[in-house]
Amino acid sequence: MDFPVYRPRRLRKNELIRKMVRETAISTDDFILPLFVSFGKNIKKPITSMPGHFQLSVDNIVKEVKEVKSLGIPAIILFGIPEIKDERGSSSVDPKGPVQEAIKAIKDKAPELIVITDVCMCEYTSHGHCGVIKNNDVDNDATLELLSAEALSHARAGADIVAPSDMMDGRVGAIRDTLDENGFENLPVMSYAAKYASAFYGPFREAAESTPQFGDRRSYQMDPANAEEALREVELDIAEGADIVMVKPALPYLDIIRRIKDEFGYPTAAYSVSGEFSMIKAAAERGWIDHDRAMMESLISIKRAGADLILTYFAKEAAKVLQKA
Ligand code: PBG
């Protein structure tokens, strides 16, 4: 059908009609809010590059999750800022570490909230890389043991889902085996399956104090130019037992989200990373774009691309917008 028989504008006439034919809906149920949990007490340290976000000690995390819950956000993902860092990231398995303590406190005070934990070494190593270093590079196989131990430690503390973000080969299988051997066969793994070596992680590294002290992450995170490789990464993670597969970042990789959803039909998460958040914040602060519209448009685009779950620093603000709608 061609013009003038078909006139697409007929269905754009007013908001009621537009609502009726709208193809994609976004809901607060889709959101996962990242939170940074610090050692210490009574800490609420602003992250300057991420307005509205803080490093929070466990006491303050508990207050925060109550608000998160009251907004209807179903899940959070925790990142730890430990007191001590060393070459091997030993504090990642400390049962009294900030993440482990936070899980326990949250499960105690807000048991209905899903607590996901980021499993990676970069927040715990003195050099800031995502595993142990051998010959100036991250040693893949030696790192698997550490990641498995970290995931188990989170599971023992009461985590609902573990999410490895390190990009070592074979880590989903290694973590799955360890969890199963220890009676956690029902604990899901959400793998950062296609995680790119991205410039958009900049503000996060301030937040998590996890900037690599030498080199970069390109020997383990993916080349932004590659899409076929993302499919292979996802295939491997599913074969190793991943329950949810993630693409990260989100906005520069919407094509990857779509291809993965179409190819595998698996629960698919997208991580709209710190840089995506901070760009909108910075432009809105200058009055260059409308904050709420830019926020909602990016979230809907991620959903439209095929994501079932969205990890976003906008979760609270977007939940408020959705409440009003
Ligand atoms: C840890 C990790 C990173 C992010 C999530 N988990 C940083 C990195 O890989 O350097 C980035 C999240 C964000 O930018 O919001 N490996």
mmCIF file of C-alpha atoms and ligand atoms in Angstrom:
data_model
loop_
_atom_site.group_PDB
_atom_site.id
_atom_site.type_symbol
_atom_site.label_atom_id
_atom_site.label_comp_id
_atom_site.label_asym_id
_atom_site.label_seq_id
_atom_site.Cartn_x
_atom_site.Cartn_y
_atom_site.Cartn_z
ATOM 1 C CA MET A 1 0.000 0.000 0.000
ATOM 2 C CA ASP A 2 1.336 3.368 -1.009
ATOM 3 C CA PHE A 3 0.478 6.949 -0.373
ATOM 4 C CA PRO A 4 -2.204 8.289 -0.547
ATOM 5 C CA VAL A 5 -3.999 5.041 0.357
ATOM 6 C CA TYR A 6 -1.678 4.430 3.287
ATOM 7 C CA ARG A 7 -1.003 7.390 5.541
ATOM 8 C CA PRO A 8 1.099 6.412 8.577
ATOM 9 C CA ARG A 9 0.287 9.725 10.234
ATOM 10 C CA ARG A 10 -3.308 8.529 10.863
ATOM 11 C CA LEU A 11 -2.036 6.482 13.795
ATOM 12 C CA ARG A 12 0.090 9.288 15.182
ATOM 13 C CA LYS A 13 -2.740 11.771 15.472
ATOM 14 C CA ASN A 14 -2.924 11.953 19.249
ATOM 15 C CA GLU A 15 -1.449 10.338 22.340
ATOM 16 C CA LEU A 16 -4.359 7.942 22.822
ATOM 17 C CA ILE A 17 -3.937 6.447 19.377
ATOM 18 C CA ARG A 18 -0.167 6.428 19.666
ATOM 19 C CA LYS A 19 -0.479 4.502 22.923
ATOM 20 C CA MET A 20 -2.739 1.887 21.307
ATOM 21 C CA VAL A 21 -0.245 1.008 18.586
ATOM 22 C CA ARG A 22 2.932 1.411 20.630
ATOM 23 C CA GLU A 23 5.137 -1.634 20.020
ATOM 24 C CA THR A 24 7.484 -1.473 22.978
ATOM 25 C CA ALA A 25 6.734 -0.878 26.631
ATOM 26 C CA ILE A 26 9.234 -0.307 29.341
ATOM 27 C CA SER A 27 8.527 -1.192 32.939
ATOM 28 C CA THR A 28 10.237 -0.726 36.277
ATOM 29 C CA ASP A 29 10.269 -4.548 36.415
ATOM 30 C CA ASP A 30 12.989 -4.466 33.746
ATOM 31 C CA PHE A 31 15.463 -2.465 35.836
ATOM 32 C CA ILE A 32 18.502 -3.482 37.823
ATOM 33 C CA LEU A 33 20.194 -0.680 39.773
ATOM 34 C CA PRO A 34 23.994 -0.820 40.253
ATOM 35 C CA LEU A 35 25.190 0.168 43.743
ATOM 36 C CA PHE A 36 28.705 0.720 45.093
ATOM 37 C CA VAL A 37 29.265 -0.623 48.561
ATOM 38 C CA SER A 38 32.214 0.635 50.520
ATOM 39 C CA PHE A 39 34.020 -0.622 53.608
ATOM 40 C CA GLY A 40 33.580 1.505 56.723
ATOM 41 C CA LYS A 41 30.589 3.087 58.438
ATOM 42 C CA ASN A 42 28.375 6.067 57.731
ATOM 43 C CA ILE A 43 29.954 6.618 54.326
ATOM 44 C CA LYS A 44 28.077 8.368 51.549
ATOM 45 C CA LYS A 45 30.750 9.633 49.209
ATOM 46 C CA PRO A 46 29.479 11.302 46.024
ATOM 47 C CA ILE A 47 30.826 9.997 42.729
ATOM 48 C CA THR A 48 31.478 13.282 40.976
ATOM 49 C CA SER A 49 31.219 11.952 37.430
ATOM 50 C CA MET A 50 27.899 10.227 38.203
ATOM 51 C CA PRO A 51 25.539 12.750 39.776
ATOM 52 C CA GLY A 52 23.151 11.153 42.270
ATOM 53 C CA HIS A 53 25.396 8.124 42.836
ATOM 54 C CA PHE A 54 27.541 7.423 45.878
ATOM 55 C CA GLN A 55 29.906 4.974 47.452
ATOM 56 C CA LEU A 56 27.800 3.739 50.358
ATOM 57 C CA SER A 57 28.786 1.816 53.452
ATOM 58 C CA VAL A 58 26.594 -1.115 54.467
ATOM 59 C CA ASP A 59 24.470 0.948 56.903
ATOM 60 C CA ASN A 60 23.641 3.417 54.132
ATOM 61 C CA ILE A 61 23.084 0.696 51.528
ATOM 62 C CA VAL A 62 20.289 -0.652 53.683
ATOM 63 C CA LYS A 63 18.558 2.759 53.666
ATOM 64 C CA GLU A 64 19.097 3.033 49.931
ATOM 65 C CA VAL A 65 17.587 -0.365 49.109
ATOM 66 C CA LYS A 66 14.457 0.466 51.050
ATOM 67 C CA GLU A 67 13.902 3.393 48.682
ATOM 68 C CA VAL A 68 14.782 1.193 45.699
ATOM 69 C CA LYS A 69 12.211 -1.347 46.806
ATOM 70 C CA SER A 70 9.537 1.290 47.423
ATOM 71 C CA LEU A 71 9.964 2.501 43.847
ATOM 72 C CA GLY A 72 9.190 -1.006 42.606
ATOM 73 C CA ILE A 73 12.674 -1.774 41.288
ATOM 74 C CA PRO A 74 13.085 -5.547 41.630
ATOM 75 C CA ALA A 75 16.866 -5.917 41.684
ATOM 76 C CA ILE A 76 20.232 -4.355 42.436
ATOM 77 C CA ILE A 77 23.763 -5.326 41.462
ATOM 78 C CA LEU A 78 26.523 -4.752 43.997
ATOM 79 C CA PHE A 79 30.098 -3.637 43.391
ATOM 80 C CA GLY A 80 32.558 -3.658 46.293
ATOM 81 C CA ILE A 81 35.129 -1.135 47.417
ATOM 82 C CA PRO A 82 37.301 -3.091 49.847
ATOM 83 C CA GLU A 83 39.672 -1.636 52.407
ATOM 84 C CA ILE A 84 42.609 -3.716 51.234
ATOM 85 C CA LYS A 85 43.753 -4.537 47.721
ATOM 86 C CA ASP A 86 46.600 -6.884 46.799
ATOM 87 C CA GLU A 87 48.112 -8.615 43.763
ATOM 88 C CA ARG A 88 45.659 -11.515 43.912
ATOM 89 C CA GLY A 89 42.574 -9.657 45.070
ATOM 90 C CA SER A 90 42.407 -11.760 48.248
ATOM 91 C CA SER A 91 39.819 -9.551 49.932
ATOM 92 C CA SER A 92 37.226 -10.589 47.325
ATOM 93 C CA VAL A 93 36.466 -13.702 49.391
ATOM 94 C CA ASP A 94 36.463 -12.035 52.802
ATOM 95 C CA PRO A 95 33.216 -13.095 54.523
ATOM 96 C CA LYS A 96 33.332 -9.707 56.238
ATOM 97 C CA GLY A 97 33.989 -7.835 52.982
ATOM 98 C CA PRO A 98 31.660 -4.980 51.994
ATOM 99 C CA VAL A 99 29.739 -6.992 49.383
ATOM 100 C CA GLN A 100 29.286 -10.019 51.646
ATOM 101 C CA GLU A 101 28.162 -7.820 54.557
ATOM 102 C CA ALA A 102 25.837 -5.836 52.311
ATOM 103 C CA ILE A 103 24.176 -8.988 50.961
ATOM 104 C CA LYS A 104 23.473 -10.198 54.478
ATOM 105 C CA ALA A 105 22.131 -6.836 55.628
ATOM 106 C CA ILE A 106 19.910 -6.426 52.557
ATOM 107 C CA LYS A 107 18.561 -9.968 52.762
ATOM 108 C CA ASP A 108 17.761 -9.242 56.390
ATOM 109 C CA LYS A 109 16.038 -5.879 55.872
ATOM 110 C CA ALA A 110 14.596 -6.171 52.351
ATOM 111 C CA PRO A 111 14.361 -9.905 51.619
ATOM 112 C CA GLU A 112 12.136 -9.469 48.546
ATOM 113 C CA LEU A 113 14.810 -7.551 46.658
ATOM 114 C CA ILE A 114 16.913 -9.603 44.236
ATOM 115 C CA VAL A 115 20.584 -9.146 45.080
ATOM 116 C CA ILE A 116 22.954 -9.696 42.187
ATOM 117 C CA THR A 117 26.702 -9.476 42.701
ATOM 118 C CA ASP A 118 29.336 -8.485 40.205
ATOM 119 C CA VAL A 119 32.035 -11.150 40.235
ATOM 120 C CA CYS A 120 35.379 -9.739 39.139
ATOM 121 C CA MET A 121 38.850 -9.139 40.523
ATOM 122 C CA CYS A 122 39.404 -5.551 39.354
ATOM 123 C CA GLU A 123 37.927 -3.943 42.453
ATOM 124 C CA TYR A 124 40.144 -6.091 44.690
ATOM 125 C CA THR A 125 43.511 -6.160 42.919
ATOM 126 C CA SER A 126 46.195 -3.543 43.580
ATOM 127 C CA HIS A 127 46.930 -3.349 39.832
ATOM 128 C CA GLY A 128 43.234 -2.970 38.918
ATOM 129 C CA HIS A 129 43.152 -5.786 36.364
ATOM 130 C CA CYS A 130 40.350 -8.359 36.308
ATOM 131 C CA GLY A 131 42.579 -11.302 37.288
ATOM 132 C CA VAL A 132 46.052 -12.354 38.404
ATOM 133 C CA ILE A 133 49.010 -11.038 36.443
ATOM 134 C CA LYS A 134 51.661 -13.231 34.850
ATOM 135 C CA ASN A 135 54.184 -11.844 32.349
ATOM 136 C CA ASN A 136 52.412 -8.504 32.210
ATOM 137 C CA ASP A 137 49.078 -10.033 31.209
ATOM 138 C CA VAL A 138 46.094 -11.485 33.024
ATOM 139 C CA ASP A 139 46.583 -15.231 33.496
ATOM 140 C CA ASN A 140 43.312 -16.772 32.381
ATOM 141 C CA ASP A 141 43.307 -20.190 34.016
ATOM 142 C CA ALA A 142 44.774 -19.097 37.335
ATOM 143 C CA THR A 143 42.074 -16.422 37.539
ATOM 144 C CA LEU A 144 39.255 -18.976 37.188
ATOM 145 C CA GLU A 145 39.908 -20.330 40.664
ATOM 146 C CA LEU A 146 39.765 -16.885 42.212
ATOM 147 C CA LEU A 147 36.529 -16.009 40.432
ATOM 148 C CA SER A 148 34.943 -19.288 41.478
ATOM 149 C CA ALA A 149 35.925 -18.662 45.087
ATOM 150 C CA GLU A 150 34.539 -15.124 44.926
ATOM 151 C CA ALA A 151 31.239 -16.319 43.434
ATOM 152 C CA LEU A 152 30.967 -19.005 46.122
ATOM 153 C CA SER A 153 31.652 -16.456 48.816
ATOM 154 C CA HIS A 154 28.804 -14.272 47.472
ATOM 155 C CA ALA A 155 26.534 -17.311 47.283
ATOM 156 C CA ARG A 156 27.300 -18.224 50.889
ATOM 157 C CA ALA A 157 26.504 -14.676 51.980
ATOM 158 C CA GLY A 158 23.078 -15.050 50.353
ATOM 159 C CA ALA A 159 23.334 -13.551 46.845
ATOM 160 C CA ASP A 160 20.420 -14.394 44.542
ATOM 161 C CA ILE A 161 22.369 -14.223 41.266
ATOM 162 C CA VAL A 162 26.091 -13.981 40.517
ATOM 163 C CA ALA A 163 27.315 -12.016 37.526
ATOM 164 C CA PRO A 164 30.877 -12.585 36.314
ATOM 165 C CA SER A 165 32.192 -9.517 34.460
ATOM 166 C CA ASP A 166 35.862 -10.430 34.030
ATOM 167 C CA MET A 167 35.760 -11.884 30.487
ATOM 168 C CA MET A 168 38.120 -14.788 31.224
ATOM 169 C CA ASP A 169 37.587 -17.810 28.986
ATOM 170 C CA GLY A 170 35.812 -20.661 30.742
ATOM 171 C CA ARG A 171 34.751 -18.712 33.800
ATOM 172 C CA VAL A 172 31.038 -19.438 33.573
ATOM 173 C CA GLY A 173 31.723 -23.182 33.556
ATOM 174 C CA ALA A 174 34.217 -22.916 36.401
ATOM 175 C CA ILE A 175 31.800 -20.879 38.534
ATOM 176 C CA ARG A 176 28.880 -23.193 37.676
ATOM 177 C CA ASP A 177 30.890 -26.253 38.760
ATOM 178 C CA THR A 178 31.948 -24.643 42.024
ATOM 179 C CA LEU A 179 28.414 -23.532 42.845
ATOM 180 C CA ASP A 180 27.011 -26.972 42.040
ATOM 181 C CA GLU A 181 29.624 -28.782 44.105
ATOM 182 C CA ASN A 182 28.684 -26.636 47.084
ATOM 183 C CA GLY A 183 24.937 -27.059 46.957
ATOM 184 C CA PHE A 184 24.119 -23.901 45.006
ATOM 185 C CA GLU A 185 22.835 -25.655 41.901
ATOM 186 C CA ASN A 186 19.759 -23.410 41.918
ATOM 187 C CA LEU A 187 21.685 -20.139 41.951
ATOM 188 C CA PRO A 188 21.516 -18.473 38.516
ATOM 189 C CA VAL A 189 24.533 -17.068 36.694
ATOM 190 C CA MET A 190 24.104 -13.884 34.695
ATOM 191 C CA SER A 191 27.177 -13.663 32.522
ATOM 192 C CA TYR A 192 28.603 -10.502 31.062
ATOM 193 C CA ALA A 193 28.844 -12.551 27.874
ATOM 194 C CA ALA A 194 29.631 -9.866 25.310
ATOM 195 C CA LYS A 195 31.553 -7.229 27.198
ATOM 196 C CA TYR A 196 33.483 -4.783 25.087
ATOM 197 C CA ALA A 197 36.706 -2.923 25.846
ATOM 198 C CA SER A 198 34.858 0.378 26.046
ATOM 199 C CA ALA A 199 35.703 4.003 26.713
ATOM 200 C CA PHE A 200 32.266 4.339 28.277
ATOM 201 C CA TYR A 201 33.393 2.695 31.544
ATOM 202 C CA GLY A 202 35.334 5.840 32.545
ATOM 203 C CA PRO A 203 33.066 7.159 35.327
ATOM 204 C CA PHE A 204 32.580 3.658 36.780
ATOM 205 C CA ARG A 205 36.299 3.312 37.334
ATOM 206 C CA GLU A 206 36.220 6.431 39.493
ATOM 207 C CA ALA A 207 33.209 4.982 41.318
ATOM 208 C CA ALA A 208 34.719 1.545 41.902
ATOM 209 C CA GLU A 209 38.340 2.681 42.109
ATOM 210 C CA SER A 210 39.227 -0.010 39.577
ATOM 211 C CA THR A 211 41.299 1.731 36.907
ATOM 212 C CA PRO A 212 44.057 -0.569 35.621
ATOM 213 C CA GLN A 213 47.413 0.719 36.881
ATOM 214 C CA PHE A 214 49.172 -0.341 33.688
ATOM 215 C CA GLY A 215 47.960 -1.196 30.185
ATOM 216 C CA ASP A 216 44.277 -1.660 29.439
ATOM 217 C CA ARG A 217 41.694 -4.447 29.255
ATOM 218 C CA ARG A 218 41.930 -5.163 25.534
ATOM 219 C CA SER A 219 43.518 -8.584 25.990
ATOM 220 C CA TYR A 220 40.352 -9.839 27.671
ATOM 221 C CA GLN A 221 37.436 -7.545 26.811
ATOM 222 C CA MET A 222 36.071 -7.572 23.267
ATOM 223 C CA ASP A 223 37.037 -5.426 20.301
ATOM 224 C CA PRO A 224 34.207 -2.941 19.599
ATOM 225 C CA ALA A 225 34.429 -3.791 15.901
ATOM 226 C CA ASN A 226 33.322 -7.401 16.380
ATOM 227 C CA ALA A 227 29.790 -8.791 16.203
ATOM 228 C CA GLU A 228 30.249 -12.414 15.088
ATOM 229 C CA GLU A 229 32.603 -12.880 18.011
ATOM 230 C CA ALA A 230 29.877 -11.699 20.390
ATOM 231 C CA LEU A 231 27.665 -14.533 19.167
ATOM 232 C CA ARG A 232 30.467 -17.022 19.804
ATOM 233 C CA GLU A 233 31.014 -15.617 23.298
ATOM 234 C CA VAL A 234 27.330 -15.987 24.101
ATOM 235 C CA GLU A 235 27.221 -19.499 22.678
ATOM 236 C CA LEU A 236 30.139 -20.506 24.904
ATOM 237 C CA ASP A 237 28.582 -19.007 28.017
ATOM 238 C CA ILE A 238 25.253 -20.713 27.383
ATOM 239 C CA ALA A 239 27.053 -24.022 26.849
ATOM 240 C CA GLU A 240 28.854 -23.479 30.160
ATOM 241 C CA GLY A 241 25.578 -22.876 31.993
ATOM 242 C CA ALA A 242 24.791 -19.151 31.870
ATOM 243 C CA ASP A 243 21.128 -18.476 32.671
ATOM 244 C CA ILE A 244 21.068 -14.853 31.544
ATOM 245 C CA VAL A 245 23.442 -13.380 28.970
ATOM 246 C CA MET A 246 24.459 -9.753 28.980
ATOM 247 C CA VAL A 247 25.680 -7.234 26.439
ATOM 248 C CA LYS A 248 27.720 -4.311 27.710
ATOM 249 C CA PRO A 249 27.710 -1.346 27.033
ATOM 250 C CA ALA A 250 24.161 -0.983 25.709
ATOM 251 C CA LEU A 251 23.590 2.039 23.469
ATOM 252 C CA PRO A 252 26.641 1.670 21.212
ATOM 253 C CA TYR A 253 25.845 -2.058 20.872
ATOM 254 C CA LEU A 254 22.104 -2.227 20.167
ATOM 255 C CA ASP A 255 22.790 -4.306 17.067
ATOM 256 C CA ILE A 256 24.553 -6.887 19.228
ATOM 257 C CA ILE A 257 21.615 -7.059 21.656
ATOM 258 C CA ARG A 258 19.223 -7.654 18.751
ATOM 259 C CA ARG A 259 21.365 -10.359 17.163
ATOM 260 C CA ILE A 260 21.878 -12.204 20.426
ATOM 261 C CA LYS A 261 18.188 -12.105 21.296
ATOM 262 C CA ASP A 262 17.231 -13.361 17.822
ATOM 263 C CA GLU A 263 19.901 -16.041 17.672
ATOM 264 C CA PHE A 264 19.536 -17.564 21.152
ATOM 265 C CA GLY A 265 16.177 -16.446 22.535
ATOM 266 C CA TYR A 266 17.749 -16.433 25.989
ATOM 267 C CA PRO A 267 16.952 -14.011 28.786
ATOM 268 C CA THR A 268 19.090 -11.106 27.641
ATOM 269 C CA ALA A 269 20.363 -8.266 29.775
ATOM 270 C CA ALA A 270 21.935 -5.023 28.628
ATOM 271 C CA TYR A 271 24.184 -2.898 30.813
ATOM 272 C CA SER A 272 23.752 0.768 30.100
ATOM 273 C CA VAL A 273 27.091 1.781 31.537
ATOM 274 C CA SER A 274 28.385 4.734 33.497
ATOM 275 C CA GLY A 275 29.499 6.717 30.445
ATOM 276 C CA GLU A 276 26.062 6.430 28.862
ATOM 277 C CA PHE A 277 24.568 7.803 32.081
ATOM 278 C CA SER A 278 27.100 10.584 32.542
ATOM 279 C CA MET A 279 26.789 11.819 28.954
ATOM 280 C CA ILE A 280 23.083 12.431 29.388
ATOM 281 C CA LYS A 281 23.627 14.006 32.822
ATOM 282 C CA ALA A 282 26.330 16.334 31.519
ATOM 283 C CA ALA A 283 24.410 17.440 28.442
ATOM 284 C CA ALA A 284 21.233 17.958 30.469
ATOM 285 C CA GLU A 285 23.117 19.993 33.086
ATOM 286 C CA ARG A 286 24.154 22.345 30.307
ATOM 287 C CA GLY A 287 20.613 22.556 29.068
ATOM 288 C CA TRP A 288 21.581 20.917 25.786
ATOM 289 C CA ILE A 289 19.078 18.063 26.004
ATOM 290 C CA ASP A 290 15.949 17.282 27.969
ATOM 291 C CA HIS A 291 17.065 14.939 30.758
ATOM 292 C CA ASP A 292 13.963 12.821 31.232
ATOM 293 C CA ARG A 293 13.172 12.478 27.553
ATOM 294 C CA ALA A 294 16.736 11.481 26.675
ATOM 295 C CA MET A 295 16.761 9.003 29.569
ATOM 296 C CA MET A 296 13.464 7.361 28.612
ATOM 297 C CA GLU A 297 14.325 7.318 24.910
ATOM 298 C CA SER A 298 17.591 5.498 25.559
ATOM 299 C CA LEU A 299 15.912 2.986 27.850
ATOM 300 C CA ILE A 300 13.146 2.259 25.352
ATOM 301 C CA SER A 301 15.716 1.819 22.576
ATOM 302 C CA ILE A 302 17.536 -0.807 24.631
ATOM 303 C CA LYS A 303 14.267 -2.632 25.248
ATOM 304 C CA ARG A 304 13.272 -2.326 21.591
ATOM 305 C CA ALA A 305 16.619 -3.844 20.593
ATOM 306 C CA GLY A 306 15.633 -6.987 22.508
ATOM 307 C CA ALA A 307 16.856 -6.603 26.082
ATOM 308 C CA ASP A 308 14.661 -8.206 28.733
ATOM 309 C CA LEU A 309 16.599 -6.664 31.606
ATOM 310 C CA ILE A 310 18.374 -3.329 31.765
ATOM 311 C CA LEU A 311 21.121 -2.495 34.216
ATOM 312 C CA THR A 312 20.900 1.264 34.512
ATOM 313 C CA TYR A 313 22.021 4.054 36.824
ATOM 314 C CA PHE A 314 18.766 5.758 35.845
ATOM 315 C CA ALA A 315 16.636 3.045 37.492
ATOM 316 C CA LYS A 316 15.315 5.276 40.290
ATOM 317 C CA GLU A 317 14.707 8.329 38.136
ATOM 318 C CA ALA A 318 13.093 6.290 35.371
ATOM 319 C CA ALA A 319 10.896 4.485 37.906
ATOM 320 C CA LYS A 320 9.641 7.889 39.078
ATOM 321 C CA VAL A 321 8.861 8.961 35.509
ATOM 322 C CA LEU A 322 6.984 5.699 34.922
ATOM 323 C CA GLN A 323 4.994 6.162 38.129
ATOM 324 C CA LYS A 324 3.721 9.485 36.825
ATOM 325 C CA ALA A 325 2.840 8.147 33.375
HETATM 326 C C1 PBG B 1 34.278 -4.815 36.308
HETATM 327 C C2 PBG B 1 33.215 -3.986 35.735
HETATM 328 C C3 PBG B 1 33.298 -2.788 34.999
HETATM 329 C C4 PBG B 1 32.004 -2.347 34.799
HETATM 330 C C5 PBG B 1 31.169 -3.291 35.381
HETATM 331 N N1 PBG B 1 31.938 -4.317 35.921
HETATM 332 C C6 PBG B 1 34.455 -1.973 34.612
HETATM 333 C C7 PBG B 1 35.439 -2.466 33.653
HETATM 334 O O1 PBG B 1 35.314 -3.527 33.059
HETATM 335 O O2 PBG B 1 36.420 -1.753 33.516
HETATM 336 C C8 PBG B 1 31.614 -1.086 34.098
HETATM 337 C C9 PBG B 1 30.290 -0.536 34.473
HETATM 338 C C10 PBG B 1 30.032 0.848 34.055
HETATM 339 O O3 PBG B 1 30.836 1.531 33.382
HETATM 340 O O4 PBG B 1 28.955 1.314 34.409
HETATM 341 N N2 PBG B 1 35.055 -5.521 35.443
#
